[in-house]
Short mmCIF file of C-alpha atoms in Angstrom, two decimals:
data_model
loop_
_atom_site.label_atom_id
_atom_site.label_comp_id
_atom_site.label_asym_id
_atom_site.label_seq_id
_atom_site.Cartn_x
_atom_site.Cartn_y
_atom_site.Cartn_z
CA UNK E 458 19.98 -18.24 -40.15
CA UNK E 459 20.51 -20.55 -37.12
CA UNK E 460 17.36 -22.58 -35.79
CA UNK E 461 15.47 -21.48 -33.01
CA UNK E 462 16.44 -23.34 -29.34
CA UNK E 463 13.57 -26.42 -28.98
CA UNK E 464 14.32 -27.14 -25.24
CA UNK E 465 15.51 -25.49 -22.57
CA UNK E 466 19.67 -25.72 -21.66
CA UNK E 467 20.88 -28.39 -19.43
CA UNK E 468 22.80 -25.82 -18.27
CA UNK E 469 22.22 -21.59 -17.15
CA UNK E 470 22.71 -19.00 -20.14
CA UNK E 471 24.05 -16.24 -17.21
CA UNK E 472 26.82 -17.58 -15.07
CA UNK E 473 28.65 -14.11 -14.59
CA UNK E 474 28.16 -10.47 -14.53
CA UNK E 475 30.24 -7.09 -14.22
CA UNK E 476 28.89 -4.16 -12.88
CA UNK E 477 31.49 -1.13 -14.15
CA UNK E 478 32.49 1.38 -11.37
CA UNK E 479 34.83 4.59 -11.79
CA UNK E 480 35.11 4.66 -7.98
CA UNK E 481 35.53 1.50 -6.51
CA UNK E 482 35.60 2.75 -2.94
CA UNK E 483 32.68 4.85 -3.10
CA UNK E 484 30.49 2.11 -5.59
CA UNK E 485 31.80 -0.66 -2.25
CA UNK E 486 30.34 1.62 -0.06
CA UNK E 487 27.15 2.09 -1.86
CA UNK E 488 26.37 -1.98 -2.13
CA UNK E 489 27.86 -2.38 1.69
CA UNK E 490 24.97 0.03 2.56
CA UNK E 491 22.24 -1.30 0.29
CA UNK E 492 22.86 -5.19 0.67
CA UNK E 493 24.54 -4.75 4.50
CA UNK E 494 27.35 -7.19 3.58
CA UNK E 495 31.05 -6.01 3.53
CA UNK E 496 32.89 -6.32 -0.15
CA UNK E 497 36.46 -7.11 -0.16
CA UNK E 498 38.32 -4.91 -2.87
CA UNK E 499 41.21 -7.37 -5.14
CA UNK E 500 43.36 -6.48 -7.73
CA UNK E 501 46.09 -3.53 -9.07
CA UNK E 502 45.26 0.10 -9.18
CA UNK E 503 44.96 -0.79 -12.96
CA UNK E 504 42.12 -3.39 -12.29
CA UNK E 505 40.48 -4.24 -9.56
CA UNK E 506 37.26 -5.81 -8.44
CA UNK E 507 34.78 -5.92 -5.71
CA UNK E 508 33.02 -9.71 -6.10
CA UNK E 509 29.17 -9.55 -5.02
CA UNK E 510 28.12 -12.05 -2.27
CA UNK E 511 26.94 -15.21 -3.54
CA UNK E 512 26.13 -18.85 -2.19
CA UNK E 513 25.00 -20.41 -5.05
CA UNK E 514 24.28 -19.04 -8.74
CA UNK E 515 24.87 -16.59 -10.92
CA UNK E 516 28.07 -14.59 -9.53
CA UNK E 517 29.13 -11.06 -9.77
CA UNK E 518 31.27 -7.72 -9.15
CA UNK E 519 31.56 -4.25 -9.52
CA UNK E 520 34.68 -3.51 -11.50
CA UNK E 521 36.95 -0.48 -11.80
CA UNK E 522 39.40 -0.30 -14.91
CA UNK E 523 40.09 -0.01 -18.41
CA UNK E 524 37.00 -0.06 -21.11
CA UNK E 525 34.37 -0.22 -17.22
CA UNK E 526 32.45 3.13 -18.40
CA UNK E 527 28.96 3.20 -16.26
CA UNK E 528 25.73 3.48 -18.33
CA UNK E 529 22.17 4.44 -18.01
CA UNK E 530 21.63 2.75 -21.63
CA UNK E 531 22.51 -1.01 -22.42
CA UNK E 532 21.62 -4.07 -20.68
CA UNK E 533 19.92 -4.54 -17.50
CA UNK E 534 20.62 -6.41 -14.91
CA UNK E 535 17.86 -7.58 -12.15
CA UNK E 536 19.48 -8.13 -8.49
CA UNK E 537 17.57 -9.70 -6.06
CA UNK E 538 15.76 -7.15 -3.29
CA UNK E 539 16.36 -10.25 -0.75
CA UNK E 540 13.20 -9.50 1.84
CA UNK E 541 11.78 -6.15 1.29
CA UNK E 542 12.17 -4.12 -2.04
CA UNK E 543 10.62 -1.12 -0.06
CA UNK E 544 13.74 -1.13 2.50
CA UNK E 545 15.75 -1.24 -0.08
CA UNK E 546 14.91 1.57 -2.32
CA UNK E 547 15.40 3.78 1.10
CA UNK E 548 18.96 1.95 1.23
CA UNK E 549 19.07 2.93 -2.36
CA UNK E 550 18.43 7.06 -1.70
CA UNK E 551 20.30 6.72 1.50
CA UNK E 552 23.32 5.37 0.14
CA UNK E 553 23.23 8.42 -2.94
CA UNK E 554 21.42 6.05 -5.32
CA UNK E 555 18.30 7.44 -7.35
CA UNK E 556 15.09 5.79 -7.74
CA UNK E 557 13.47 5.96 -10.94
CA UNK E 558 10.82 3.55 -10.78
CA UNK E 559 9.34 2.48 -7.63
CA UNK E 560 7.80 -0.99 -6.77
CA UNK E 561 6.27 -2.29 -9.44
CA UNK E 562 4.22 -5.48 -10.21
CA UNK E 563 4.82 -7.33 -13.27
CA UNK E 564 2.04 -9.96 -12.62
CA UNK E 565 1.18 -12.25 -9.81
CA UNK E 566 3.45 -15.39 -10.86
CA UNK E 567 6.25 -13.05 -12.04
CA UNK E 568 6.65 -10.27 -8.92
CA UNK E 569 7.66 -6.91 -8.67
CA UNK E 570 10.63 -4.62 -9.89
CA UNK E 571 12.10 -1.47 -9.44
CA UNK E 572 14.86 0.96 -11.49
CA UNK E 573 17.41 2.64 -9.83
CA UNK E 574 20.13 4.27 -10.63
CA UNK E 575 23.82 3.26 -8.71
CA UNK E 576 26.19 5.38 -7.04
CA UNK E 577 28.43 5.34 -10.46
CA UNK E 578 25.59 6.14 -12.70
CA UNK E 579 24.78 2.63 -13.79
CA UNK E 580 20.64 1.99 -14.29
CA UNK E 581 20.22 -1.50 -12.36
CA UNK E 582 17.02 -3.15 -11.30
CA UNK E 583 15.70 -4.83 -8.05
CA UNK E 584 13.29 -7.96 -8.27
CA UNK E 585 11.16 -9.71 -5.37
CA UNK E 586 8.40 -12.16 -5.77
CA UNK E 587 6.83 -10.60 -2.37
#
């Protein structure tokens, strides 16, 4: 049995996530709605991948392809509601996402989150600290 991690890690546990899509095209147009940004689709018809905007962080993408199945069940993964969660949960609905939990604190020095469910079927959630 290993030994339970003392300190913190010089360096971040998450560097990288996939979201899976089985329509890249319509799973772009969902995020281009939601986030207002415009994703650039790379890659074959076999693969391809839609990277999420980042300047600094953790990076992502939604990706279409062999073994990318969408999921309600499995691991979560927060994404950042930028200014207003409330605007986008309507982006969310507007966009053909479902809401399935609305705002929601978690305590004053931790913010708020909400569950919602992607244009592909994955469950995602949105964080804010306002």
């Amino acid at each position: 049995m290993s030994k339970p991690i003392k300190k913190k890690p010089k360096q971040p546990i998450l560097n990288w996530f996939e979201i899976p899509v089985l329509d890249l095209q319509r799973a772009v147009a969902f995020f281009n709605h939601v986030y207002d940004v415009q994703l650039e689709i790379i890659g074959t018809t076999e693969y391809a991948m839609a990277m999420l905007p980042t300047d600094t962080g953790v990076g992502g993408a939604l990706v279409m392809g062999q073994g990318c199945i969408p999921s309600e069940t499995g691991v979560l993964i927060y994404l950042n509601a930028v200014d207003d969660m409330e605007v986008m949960l309507e982006r969310i609905e507007q966009a053909g996402g479902r809401v399935i939990m609305r705002k929601t604190i978690i305590s004053d020095d931790s913010g708020y989150f909400s569950l919602f469910i992607d244009s592909e079927g994955n469950k995602l959630a949105l964080h804010s600290n306002i």
